[in-house]
Coordinates of C-alpha atoms in Angstrom, one line a residue:
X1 CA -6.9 10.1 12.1
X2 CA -10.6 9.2 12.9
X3 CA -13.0 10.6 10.1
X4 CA -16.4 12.1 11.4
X5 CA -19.3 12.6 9.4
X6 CA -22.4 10.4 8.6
X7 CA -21.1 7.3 7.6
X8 CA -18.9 7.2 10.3
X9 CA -21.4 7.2 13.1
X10 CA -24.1 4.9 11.2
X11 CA -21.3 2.0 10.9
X12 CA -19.4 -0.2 13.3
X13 CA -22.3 -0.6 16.2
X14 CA -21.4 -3.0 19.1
X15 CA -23.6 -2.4 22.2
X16 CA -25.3 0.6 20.7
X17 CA -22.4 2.5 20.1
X18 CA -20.8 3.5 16.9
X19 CA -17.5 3.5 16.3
X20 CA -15.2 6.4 14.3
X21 CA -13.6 5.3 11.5
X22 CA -9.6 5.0 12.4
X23 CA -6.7 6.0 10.1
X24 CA -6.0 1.9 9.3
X25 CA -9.5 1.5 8.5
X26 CA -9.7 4.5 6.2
X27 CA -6.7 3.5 4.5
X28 CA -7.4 -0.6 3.9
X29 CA -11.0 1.1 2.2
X30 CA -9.6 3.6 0.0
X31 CA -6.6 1.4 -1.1
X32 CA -9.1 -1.8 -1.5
X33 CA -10.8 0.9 -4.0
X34 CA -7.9 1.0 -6.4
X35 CA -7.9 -2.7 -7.3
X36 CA -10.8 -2.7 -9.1
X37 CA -10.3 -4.4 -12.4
X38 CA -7.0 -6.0 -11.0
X39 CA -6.4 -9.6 -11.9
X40 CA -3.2 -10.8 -9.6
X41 CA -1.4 -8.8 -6.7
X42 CA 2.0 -9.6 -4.8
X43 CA 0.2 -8.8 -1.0
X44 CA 2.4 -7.6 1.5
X45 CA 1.9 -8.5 5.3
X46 CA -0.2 -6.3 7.3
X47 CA -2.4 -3.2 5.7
X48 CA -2.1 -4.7 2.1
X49 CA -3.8 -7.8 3.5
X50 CA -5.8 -6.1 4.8
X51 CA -7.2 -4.2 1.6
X52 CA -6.8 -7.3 -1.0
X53 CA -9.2 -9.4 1.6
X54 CA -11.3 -6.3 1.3
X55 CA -11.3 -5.9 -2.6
X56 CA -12.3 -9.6 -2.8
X57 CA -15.7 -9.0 -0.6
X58 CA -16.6 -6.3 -2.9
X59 CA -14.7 -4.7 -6.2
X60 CA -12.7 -7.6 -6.9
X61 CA -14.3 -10.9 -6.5
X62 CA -12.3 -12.5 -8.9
X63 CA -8.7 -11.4 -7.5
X64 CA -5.9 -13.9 -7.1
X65 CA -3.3 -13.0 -4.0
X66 CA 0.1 -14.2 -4.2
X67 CA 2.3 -14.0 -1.1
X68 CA 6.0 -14.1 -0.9
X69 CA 6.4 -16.9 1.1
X70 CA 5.4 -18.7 -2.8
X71 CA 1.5 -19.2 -2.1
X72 CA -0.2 -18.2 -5.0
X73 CA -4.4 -18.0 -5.0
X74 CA -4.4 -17.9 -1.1
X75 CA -7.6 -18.3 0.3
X76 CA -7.3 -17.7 3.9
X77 CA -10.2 -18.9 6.7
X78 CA -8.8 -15.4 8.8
X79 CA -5.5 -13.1 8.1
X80 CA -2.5 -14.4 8.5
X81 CA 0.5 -12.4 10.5
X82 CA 2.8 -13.2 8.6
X83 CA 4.1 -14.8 5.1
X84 CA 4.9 -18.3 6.1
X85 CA 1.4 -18.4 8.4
X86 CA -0.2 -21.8 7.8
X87 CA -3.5 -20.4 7.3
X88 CA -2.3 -19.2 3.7
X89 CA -1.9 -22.8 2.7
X90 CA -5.3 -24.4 3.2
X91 CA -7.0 -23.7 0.1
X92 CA -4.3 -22.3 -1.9
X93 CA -4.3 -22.7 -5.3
X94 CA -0.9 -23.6 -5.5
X95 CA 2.2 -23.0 -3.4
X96 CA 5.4 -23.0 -5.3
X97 CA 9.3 -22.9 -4.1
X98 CA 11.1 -19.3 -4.2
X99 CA 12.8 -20.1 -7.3
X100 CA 10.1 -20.3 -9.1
X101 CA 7.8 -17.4 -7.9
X102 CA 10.7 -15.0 -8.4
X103 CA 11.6 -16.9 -11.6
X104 CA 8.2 -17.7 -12.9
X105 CA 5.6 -15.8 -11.4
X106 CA 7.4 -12.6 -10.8
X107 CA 9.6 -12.4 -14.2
X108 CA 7.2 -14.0 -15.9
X109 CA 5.1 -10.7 -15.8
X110 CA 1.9 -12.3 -14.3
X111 CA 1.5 -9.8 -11.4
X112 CA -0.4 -6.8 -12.0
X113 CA -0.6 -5.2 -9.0
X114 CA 2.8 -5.3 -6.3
X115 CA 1.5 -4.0 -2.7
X116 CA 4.1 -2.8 -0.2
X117 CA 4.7 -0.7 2.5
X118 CA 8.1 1.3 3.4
X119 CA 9.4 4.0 6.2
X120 CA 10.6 6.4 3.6
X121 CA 9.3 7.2 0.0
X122 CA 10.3 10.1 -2.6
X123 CA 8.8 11.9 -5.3
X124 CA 10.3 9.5 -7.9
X125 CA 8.7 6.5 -6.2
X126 CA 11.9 4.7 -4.9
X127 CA 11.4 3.1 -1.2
X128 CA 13.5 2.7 2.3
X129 CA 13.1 -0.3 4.1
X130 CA 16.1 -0.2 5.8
X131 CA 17.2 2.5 8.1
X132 CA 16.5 5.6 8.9
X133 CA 19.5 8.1 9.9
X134 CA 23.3 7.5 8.5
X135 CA 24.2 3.9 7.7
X136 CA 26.6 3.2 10.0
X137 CA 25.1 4.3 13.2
X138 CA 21.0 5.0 12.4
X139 CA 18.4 5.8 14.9
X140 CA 16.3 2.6 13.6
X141 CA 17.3 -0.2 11.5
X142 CA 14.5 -2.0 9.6
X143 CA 13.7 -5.0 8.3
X144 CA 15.3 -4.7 4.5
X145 CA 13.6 -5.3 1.0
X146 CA 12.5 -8.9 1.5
X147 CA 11.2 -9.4 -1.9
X148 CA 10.4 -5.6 -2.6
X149 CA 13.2 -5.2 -5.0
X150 CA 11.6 -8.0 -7.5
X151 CA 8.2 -7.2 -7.2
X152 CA 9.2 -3.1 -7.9
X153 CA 11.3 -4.3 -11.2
X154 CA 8.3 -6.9 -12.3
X155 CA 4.9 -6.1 -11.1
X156 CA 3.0 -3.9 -13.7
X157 CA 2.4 -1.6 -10.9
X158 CA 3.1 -1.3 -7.4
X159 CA 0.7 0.1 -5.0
X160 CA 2.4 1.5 -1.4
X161 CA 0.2 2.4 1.7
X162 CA 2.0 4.7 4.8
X163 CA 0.5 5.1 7.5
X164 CA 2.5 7.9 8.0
X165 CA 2.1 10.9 6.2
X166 CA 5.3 13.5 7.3
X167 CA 8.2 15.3 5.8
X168 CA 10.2 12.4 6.7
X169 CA 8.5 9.6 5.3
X170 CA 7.7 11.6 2.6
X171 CA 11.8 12.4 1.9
X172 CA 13.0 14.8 -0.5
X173 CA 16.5 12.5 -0.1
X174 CA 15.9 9.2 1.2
X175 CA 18.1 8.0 4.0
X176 CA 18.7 5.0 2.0
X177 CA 16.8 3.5 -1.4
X178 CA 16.3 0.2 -0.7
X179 CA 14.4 -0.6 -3.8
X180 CA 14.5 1.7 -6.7
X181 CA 12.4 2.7 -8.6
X182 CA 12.3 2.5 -12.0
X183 CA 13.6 5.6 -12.8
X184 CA 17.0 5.0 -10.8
X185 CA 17.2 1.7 -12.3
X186 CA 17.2 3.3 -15.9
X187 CA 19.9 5.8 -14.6
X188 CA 22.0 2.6 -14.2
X189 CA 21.0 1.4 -17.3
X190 CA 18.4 -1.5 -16.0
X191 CA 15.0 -1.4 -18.1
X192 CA 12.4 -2.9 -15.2
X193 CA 9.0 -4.5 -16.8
X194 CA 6.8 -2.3 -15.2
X195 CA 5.8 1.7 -14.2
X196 CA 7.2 1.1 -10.4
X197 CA 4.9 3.2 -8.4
X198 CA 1.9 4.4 -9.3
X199 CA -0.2 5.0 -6.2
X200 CA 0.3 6.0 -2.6
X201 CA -2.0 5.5 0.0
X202 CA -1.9 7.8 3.1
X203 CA -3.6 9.2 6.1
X204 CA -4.1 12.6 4.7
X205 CA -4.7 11.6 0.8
X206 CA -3.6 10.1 -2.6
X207 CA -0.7 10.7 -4.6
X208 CA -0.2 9.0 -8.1
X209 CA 2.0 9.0 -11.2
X210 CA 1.4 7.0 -14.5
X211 CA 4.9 6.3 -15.8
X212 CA 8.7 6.8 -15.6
X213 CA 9.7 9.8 -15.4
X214 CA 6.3 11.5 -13.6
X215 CA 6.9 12.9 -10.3
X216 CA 3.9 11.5 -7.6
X217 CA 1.4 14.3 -7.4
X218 CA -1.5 14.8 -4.9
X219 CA -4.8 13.4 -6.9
X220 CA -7.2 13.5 -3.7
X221 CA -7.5 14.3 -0.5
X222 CA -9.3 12.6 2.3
X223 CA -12.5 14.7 3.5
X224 CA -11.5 17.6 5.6
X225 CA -8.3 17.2 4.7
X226 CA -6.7 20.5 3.0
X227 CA -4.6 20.7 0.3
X228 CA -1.7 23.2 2.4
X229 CA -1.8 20.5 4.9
X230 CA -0.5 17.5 2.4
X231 CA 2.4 20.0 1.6
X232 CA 3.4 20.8 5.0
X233 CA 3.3 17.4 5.3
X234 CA 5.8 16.6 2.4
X235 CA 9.5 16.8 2.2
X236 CA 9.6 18.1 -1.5
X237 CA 7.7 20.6 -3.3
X238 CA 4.7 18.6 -4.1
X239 CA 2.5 18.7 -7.2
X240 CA -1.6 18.7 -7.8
X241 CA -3.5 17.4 -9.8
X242 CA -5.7 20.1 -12.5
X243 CA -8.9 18.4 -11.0
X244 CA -8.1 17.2 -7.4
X245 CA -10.7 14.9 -5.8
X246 CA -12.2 14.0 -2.8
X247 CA -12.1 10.5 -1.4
X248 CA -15.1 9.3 -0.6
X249 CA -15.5 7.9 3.1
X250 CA -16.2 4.4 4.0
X251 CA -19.3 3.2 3.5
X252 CA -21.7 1.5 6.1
X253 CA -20.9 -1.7 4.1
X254 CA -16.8 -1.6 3.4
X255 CA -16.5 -1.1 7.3
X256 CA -18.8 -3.9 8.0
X257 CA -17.1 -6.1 6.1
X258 CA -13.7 -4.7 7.4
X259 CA -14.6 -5.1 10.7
X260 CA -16.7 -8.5 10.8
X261 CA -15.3 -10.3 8.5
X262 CA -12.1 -9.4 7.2
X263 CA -10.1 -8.4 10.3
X264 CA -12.6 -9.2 13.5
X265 CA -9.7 -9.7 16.0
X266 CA -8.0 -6.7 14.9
X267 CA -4.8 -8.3 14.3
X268 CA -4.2 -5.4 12.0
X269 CA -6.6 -2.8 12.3
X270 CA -5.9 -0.2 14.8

């Protein structure tokens, strides 16, 4: 979803020629907005890098990334593709064994901010990584929790970006819940450390919910986006905020940095 207006066409020149601001680009800026003030955050591979290296060039100088692959305060000379690239470990501040991130790091409540991605997401907050359609026969199997499960059940807060924003991804039933919420894990009589999801990131907007027990509700919407179109665009009834905001659009700066320095060879931008 390229976004037009003003700071769109006075960013991103190469030859002369600006460039529109895509729907990855839009989505690594916003998302890189909402750790401000964050101390630690469990990065997931791919937009979440992409916004964590962003929030470090500008409202979080100070953040420490911790990767699943057990490298905590990576400093990395480009991104890596994935969580056992090398380019995590050269200047690290530490890389410790699976035990004890999960253990230590992740139980020990020292994550404030988990960042993940899924295919499927409901009202509640509870995720599907693992296939969409029935179980035993599904139209696409994916790639499972990975560490999703601990980070949801110990990180203060988890942050999701979807690139996707449809009545599908957005389920009213997901296909399956790969990692519950916290919610669904106090059904079954687990009590999680932290609030489980608290913000979604998507092409059309923001959605948000401060504890257990909140449904995710639309906060903002990106510009020219229109409230009727988020719900079309959601498999339950959704809910507003009172006062619902409008993002503000990349700045001039954020997609300089995005583009330059954080993400030049567009291994993830799109």
């Amino acid at each position: 979803m390229p976004l037009n207006g003003p700071e769109a066409d006075a960013s991103g020149r190469r030859g002369g020629a600006a460039r529109p601001v895509t729907s990855s680009e839009l989505l690594s800026v916003v998302a890189a907005r909402e750790l401000a003030g964050r101390r630690t955050v469990f990065a997931g591979i791919g937009l979440p890098t992409l916004a964590t290296e962003l929030a470090r060039l500008t409202v979080a100088p100070g953040l420490e990334v911790v990767y699943e692959s057990g490298v905590c305060g990576a400093h990395p000379s480009h991104l890596p593709e994935t969580i056992a690239d090398a380019v995590l470990i050269t200047g690290a501040e530490a890389v410790v064994s699976m035990a004890t991130l999960f253990g230590s790091v992740l139980q020990g409540g020292h994550i404030d901010v988990g960042f993940l991605g899924a295919a499927q997401i409901d009202r509640w907050g509870n995720l599907n990584t693992s296939v969409i359609g029935e179980w035993e026969s599904p139209s696409v199997r994916l790639p499972g929790s990975g560490g999703a499960v601990e980070v949801m059940a110990n990180a203060r807060e988890v942050f999701v970006v979807m690139r996707r924003h449809t009545p599908r991804s957005f389920a009213d039933v997901l296909d399956f819940c790969t990692t519950p919420g916290p919610d669904r894990a106090l059904a079954d009589g687990i009590r999680p450390l932290g609030a489980g999801v608290t913000r979604v990131i998507t092409e059309l907007g923001v959605l948000a919910r401060a504890r257990a027990g909140d449904e995710l509700r639309l906060v903002a919407v990106h510009p020219g986006v229109s409230v009727e179109q988020v719900r079309a665009a959601t498999g339950w009834e959704l809910k507003t905020a009172d006062r619902l905001a409008t993002t503000d659009p990349p700045t001039s700066a954020e997609l300089r940095l995005l583009r330059d320095d954080v993400d030049p060879n567009r291994v993830y931008l799109r």
